[in-house]
Short mmCIF file of C-alpha atoms in Angstrom, two decimals:
data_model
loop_
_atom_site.label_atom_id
_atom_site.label_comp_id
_atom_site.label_asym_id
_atom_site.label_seq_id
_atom_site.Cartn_x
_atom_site.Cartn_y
_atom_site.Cartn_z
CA UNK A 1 -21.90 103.38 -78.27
CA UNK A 2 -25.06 103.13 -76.07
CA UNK A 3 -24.88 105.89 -73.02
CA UNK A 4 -27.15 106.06 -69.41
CA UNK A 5 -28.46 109.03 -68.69
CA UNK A 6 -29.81 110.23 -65.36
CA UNK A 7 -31.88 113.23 -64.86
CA UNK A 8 -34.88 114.15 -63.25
CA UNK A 9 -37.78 116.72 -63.76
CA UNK A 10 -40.02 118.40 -61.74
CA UNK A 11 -43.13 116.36 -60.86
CA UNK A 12 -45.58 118.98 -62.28
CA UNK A 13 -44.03 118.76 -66.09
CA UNK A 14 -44.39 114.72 -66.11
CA UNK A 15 -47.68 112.34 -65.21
CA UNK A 16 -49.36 112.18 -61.59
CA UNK A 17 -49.05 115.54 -60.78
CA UNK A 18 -52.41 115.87 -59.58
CA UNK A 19 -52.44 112.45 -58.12
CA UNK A 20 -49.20 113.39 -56.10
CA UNK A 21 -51.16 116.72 -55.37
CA UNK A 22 -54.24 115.08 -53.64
CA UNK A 23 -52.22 112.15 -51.77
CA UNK A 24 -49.90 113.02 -48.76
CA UNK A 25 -47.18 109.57 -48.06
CA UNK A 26 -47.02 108.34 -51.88
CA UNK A 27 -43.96 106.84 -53.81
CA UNK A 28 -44.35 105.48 -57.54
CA UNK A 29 -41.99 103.49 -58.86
CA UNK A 30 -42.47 102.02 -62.55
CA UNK A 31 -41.66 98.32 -63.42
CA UNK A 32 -41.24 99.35 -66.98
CA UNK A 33 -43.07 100.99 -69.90
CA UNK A 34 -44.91 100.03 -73.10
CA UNK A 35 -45.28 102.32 -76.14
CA UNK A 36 -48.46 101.56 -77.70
CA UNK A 37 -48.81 104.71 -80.09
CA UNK A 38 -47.06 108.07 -80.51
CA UNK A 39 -49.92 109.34 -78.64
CA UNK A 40 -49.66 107.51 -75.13
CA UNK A 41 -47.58 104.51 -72.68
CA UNK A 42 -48.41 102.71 -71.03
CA UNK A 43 -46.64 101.89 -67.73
CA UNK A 44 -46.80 99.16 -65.17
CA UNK A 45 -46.06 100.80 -61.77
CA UNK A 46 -45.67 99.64 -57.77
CA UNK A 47 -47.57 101.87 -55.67
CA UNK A 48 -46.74 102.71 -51.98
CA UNK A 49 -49.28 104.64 -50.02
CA UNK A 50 -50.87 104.89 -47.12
CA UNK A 51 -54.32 105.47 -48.60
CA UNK A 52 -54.82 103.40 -51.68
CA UNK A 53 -58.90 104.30 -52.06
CA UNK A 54 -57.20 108.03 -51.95
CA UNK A 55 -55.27 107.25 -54.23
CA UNK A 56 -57.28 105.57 -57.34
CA UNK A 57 -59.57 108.58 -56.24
CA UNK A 58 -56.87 111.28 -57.48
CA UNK A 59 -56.15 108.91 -60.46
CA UNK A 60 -59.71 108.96 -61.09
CA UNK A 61 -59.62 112.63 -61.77
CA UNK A 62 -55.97 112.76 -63.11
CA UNK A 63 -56.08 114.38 -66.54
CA UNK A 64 -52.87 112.49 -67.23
CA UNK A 65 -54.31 109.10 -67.28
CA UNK A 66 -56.84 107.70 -69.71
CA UNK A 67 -57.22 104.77 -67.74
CA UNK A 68 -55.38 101.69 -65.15
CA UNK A 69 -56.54 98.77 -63.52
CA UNK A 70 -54.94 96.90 -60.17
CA UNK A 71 -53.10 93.66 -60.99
CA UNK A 72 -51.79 92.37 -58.09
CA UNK A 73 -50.55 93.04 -54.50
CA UNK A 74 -47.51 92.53 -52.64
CA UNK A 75 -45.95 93.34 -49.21
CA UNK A 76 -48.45 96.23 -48.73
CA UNK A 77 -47.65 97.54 -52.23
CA UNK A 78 -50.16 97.16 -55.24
CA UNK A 79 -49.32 97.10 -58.84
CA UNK A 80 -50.97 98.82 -61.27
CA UNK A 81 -51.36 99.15 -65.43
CA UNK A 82 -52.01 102.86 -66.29
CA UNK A 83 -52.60 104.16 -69.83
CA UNK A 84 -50.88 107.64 -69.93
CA UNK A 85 -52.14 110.53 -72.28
CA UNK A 86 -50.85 113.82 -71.22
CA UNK A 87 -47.78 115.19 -69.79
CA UNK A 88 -45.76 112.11 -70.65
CA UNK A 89 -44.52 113.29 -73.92
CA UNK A 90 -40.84 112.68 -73.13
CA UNK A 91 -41.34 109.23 -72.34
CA UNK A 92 -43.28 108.77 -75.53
CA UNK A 93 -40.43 110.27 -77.68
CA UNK A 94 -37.81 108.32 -75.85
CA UNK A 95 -39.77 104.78 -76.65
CA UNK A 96 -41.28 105.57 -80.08
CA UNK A 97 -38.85 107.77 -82.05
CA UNK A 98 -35.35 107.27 -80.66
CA UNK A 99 -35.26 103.38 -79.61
CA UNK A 100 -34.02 104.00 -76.06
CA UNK A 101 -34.86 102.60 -72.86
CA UNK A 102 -36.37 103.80 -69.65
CA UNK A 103 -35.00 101.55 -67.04
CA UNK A 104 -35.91 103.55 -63.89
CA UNK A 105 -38.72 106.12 -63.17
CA UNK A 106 -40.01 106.97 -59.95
CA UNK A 107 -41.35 109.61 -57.88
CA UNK A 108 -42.43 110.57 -54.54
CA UNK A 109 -44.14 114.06 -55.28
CA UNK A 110 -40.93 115.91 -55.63
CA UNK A 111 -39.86 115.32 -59.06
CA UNK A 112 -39.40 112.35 -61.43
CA UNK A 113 -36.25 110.61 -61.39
CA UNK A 114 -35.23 108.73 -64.69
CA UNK A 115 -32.46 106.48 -65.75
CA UNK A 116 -32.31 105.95 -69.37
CA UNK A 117 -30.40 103.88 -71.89
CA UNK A 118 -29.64 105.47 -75.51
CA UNK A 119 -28.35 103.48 -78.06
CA UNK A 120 -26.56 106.71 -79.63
CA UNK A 121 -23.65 108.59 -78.05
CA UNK A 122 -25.62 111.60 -78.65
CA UNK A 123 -28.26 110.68 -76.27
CA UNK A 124 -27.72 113.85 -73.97
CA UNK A 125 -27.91 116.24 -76.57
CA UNK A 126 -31.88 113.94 -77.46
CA UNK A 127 -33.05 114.55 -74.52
CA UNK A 128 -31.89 117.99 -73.79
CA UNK A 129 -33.19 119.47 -77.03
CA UNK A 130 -36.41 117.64 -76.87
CA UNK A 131 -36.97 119.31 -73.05
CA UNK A 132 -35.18 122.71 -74.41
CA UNK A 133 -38.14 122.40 -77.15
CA UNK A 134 -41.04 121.53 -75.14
CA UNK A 135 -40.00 123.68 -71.95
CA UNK A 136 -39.49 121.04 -69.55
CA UNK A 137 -36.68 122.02 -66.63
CA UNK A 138 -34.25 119.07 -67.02
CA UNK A 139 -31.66 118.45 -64.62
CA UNK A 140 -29.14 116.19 -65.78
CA UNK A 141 -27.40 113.56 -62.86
CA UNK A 142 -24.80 111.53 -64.61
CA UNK A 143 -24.30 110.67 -67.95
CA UNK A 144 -21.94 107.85 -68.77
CA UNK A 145 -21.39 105.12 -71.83
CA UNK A 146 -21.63 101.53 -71.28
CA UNK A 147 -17.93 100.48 -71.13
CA UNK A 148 -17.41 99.68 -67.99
CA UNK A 149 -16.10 102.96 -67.05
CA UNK A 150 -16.17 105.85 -64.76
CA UNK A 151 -19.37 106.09 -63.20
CA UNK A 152 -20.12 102.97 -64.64
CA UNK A 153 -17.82 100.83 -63.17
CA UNK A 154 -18.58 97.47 -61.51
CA UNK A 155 -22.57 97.95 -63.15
CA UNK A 156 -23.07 100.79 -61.06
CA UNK A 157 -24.40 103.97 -62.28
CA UNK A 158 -22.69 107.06 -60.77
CA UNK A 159 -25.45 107.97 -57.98
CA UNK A 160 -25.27 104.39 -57.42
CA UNK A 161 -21.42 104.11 -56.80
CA UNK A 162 -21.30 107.18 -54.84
CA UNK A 163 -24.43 105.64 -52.56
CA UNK A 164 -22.73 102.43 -51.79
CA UNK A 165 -19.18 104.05 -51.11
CA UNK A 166 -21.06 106.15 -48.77
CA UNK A 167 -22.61 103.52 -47.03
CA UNK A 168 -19.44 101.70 -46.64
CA UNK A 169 -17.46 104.43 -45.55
CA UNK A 170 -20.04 105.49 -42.86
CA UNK A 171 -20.24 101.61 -41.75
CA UNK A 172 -23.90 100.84 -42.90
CA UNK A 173 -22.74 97.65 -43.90
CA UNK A 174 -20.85 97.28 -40.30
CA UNK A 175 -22.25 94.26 -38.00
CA UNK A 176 -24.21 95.77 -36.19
CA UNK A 177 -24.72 98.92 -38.06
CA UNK A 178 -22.78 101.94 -37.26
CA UNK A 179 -25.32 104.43 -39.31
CA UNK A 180 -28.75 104.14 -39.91
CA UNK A 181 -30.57 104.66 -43.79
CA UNK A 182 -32.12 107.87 -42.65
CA UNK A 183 -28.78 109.19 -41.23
CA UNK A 184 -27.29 107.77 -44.44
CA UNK A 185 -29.97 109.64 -46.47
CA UNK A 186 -29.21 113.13 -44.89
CA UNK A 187 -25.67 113.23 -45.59
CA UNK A 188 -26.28 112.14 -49.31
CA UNK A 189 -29.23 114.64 -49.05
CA UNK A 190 -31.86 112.35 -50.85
CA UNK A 191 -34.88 111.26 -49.16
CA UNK A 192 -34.82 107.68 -47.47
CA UNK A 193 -37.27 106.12 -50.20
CA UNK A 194 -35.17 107.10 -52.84
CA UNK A 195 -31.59 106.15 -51.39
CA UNK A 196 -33.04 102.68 -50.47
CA UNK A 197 -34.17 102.33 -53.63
CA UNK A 198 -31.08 103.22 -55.23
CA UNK A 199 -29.03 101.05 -53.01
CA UNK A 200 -31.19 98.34 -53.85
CA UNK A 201 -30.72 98.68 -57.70
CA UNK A 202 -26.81 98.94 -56.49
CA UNK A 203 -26.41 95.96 -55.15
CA UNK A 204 -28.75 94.12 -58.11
CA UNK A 205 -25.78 95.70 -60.27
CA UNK A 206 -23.11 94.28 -58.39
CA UNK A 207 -24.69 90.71 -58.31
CA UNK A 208 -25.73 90.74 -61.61
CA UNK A 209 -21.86 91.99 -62.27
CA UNK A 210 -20.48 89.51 -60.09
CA UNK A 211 -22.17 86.64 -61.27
CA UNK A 212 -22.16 86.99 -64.82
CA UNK A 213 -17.99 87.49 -64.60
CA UNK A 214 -18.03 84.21 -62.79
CA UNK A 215 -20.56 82.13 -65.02
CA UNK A 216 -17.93 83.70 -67.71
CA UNK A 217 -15.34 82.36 -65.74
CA UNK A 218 -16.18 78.62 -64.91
CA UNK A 219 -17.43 79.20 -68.96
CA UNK A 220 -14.10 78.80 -69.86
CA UNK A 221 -12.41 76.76 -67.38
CA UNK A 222 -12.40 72.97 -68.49
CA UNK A 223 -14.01 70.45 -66.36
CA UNK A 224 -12.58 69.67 -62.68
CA UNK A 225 -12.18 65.76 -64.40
CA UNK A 226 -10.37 66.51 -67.77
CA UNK A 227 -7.86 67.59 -65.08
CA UNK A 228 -7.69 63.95 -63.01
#
């Protein structure tokens, strides 16, 4: 059965470590990856920054990145193709030798936070050997199998669930609201980019969830007039 793992590594043992080194205010997020050889990815990412000529600067001299070019810009974020080389190894053995999935990465200097999707149940036991063997410092979130339970309940991964029950409890869904995203953010101790990203994925989850049970539903209903 296919699992989701979540883990994270420190930003030094993964790409953009220099980048994230010379560039103060900087989040990376990646839309999604492409293997093109066991050698190198390449990933699409969404760049926010304060200082984008800073930033292609420090990718300019990033040993981690043969190459990238800007493809578009949106809502003060830009969008960018990279061709990675070095230091994404684990990414490259994920996508080219064990078939799984790397449906979130991001970053905002501290360390890389992953959510991946194995189509073994062995999947934690993959990725810890493969960072055991190459002495990356994994530290393991959540891990969970795609049945629609425990921390996977209602679409929601576990730091996902936990998020959203947060925010409800403390009434950031309240009208108006009775806690704000940073106060929300200290008491789940993440920083405010990262829980508003993960609230956002959340609530994709729960749509996706709650619209796919009722296109299932009126699926198999019979028409309103087979009923007149």
């Amino acid at each position: 059965m296919a699992s989701i793992i979540e883990f994270r590594l420190p930003i030094e043992q993964f790409a953009l470590a220099h980048t994230f080194e010379e560039v103060a205010n900087l989040h990376v997020e990646i839309e999604r990856f492409a293997a093109q050889d066991p050698d190198s990815v390449m990933p699409f990412v969404w760049v926010t920054t304060d200082d984008f000529e800073a930033f292609e600067t420090a990718v300019d001299d990033d040993p981690s990145v043969e190459s990238y070019s800007r493809l578009a810009e949106c809502n003060g974020e830009q969008f960018y193709r990279m061709d990675w080389i070095a230091d994404a190894e684990l990414a490259i053995h994920l996508l080219t030798e064990k078939d799984a999935a790397i449906t979130t990465a991001q970053t905002t200097g501290e360390s890389w936070e992953f959510q991946v999707m194995c189509p073994e149940h062995d999947s934690l036991s993959v990725v810890y050997n493969f960072c055991a063997e190459n002495g990356l410092s994994l530290t393991v979130d959540s891990i969970y199998e795609l049945d629609g339970k425990d921390g996977s309940a209602h679409g929601l991964s576990e730091s996902q669930h936990t998020s959203v029950m947060k925010a409800r409890e403390m009434g950031y869904y309240d009208v108006p609201r009775e806690v704000s995203l940073t106060e929300l953010a200290d008491e789940l101790d993440v920083s405010h980019q990262a829980l508003s990203e993960r609230l956002r994925r959340g609530h994709a989850n729960l749509i996706d969830r709650a619209l796919s049970s009722e296109d299932h539903t009126q699926d198999e209903a019979p028409p309103a007039a087979d009923h007149e």
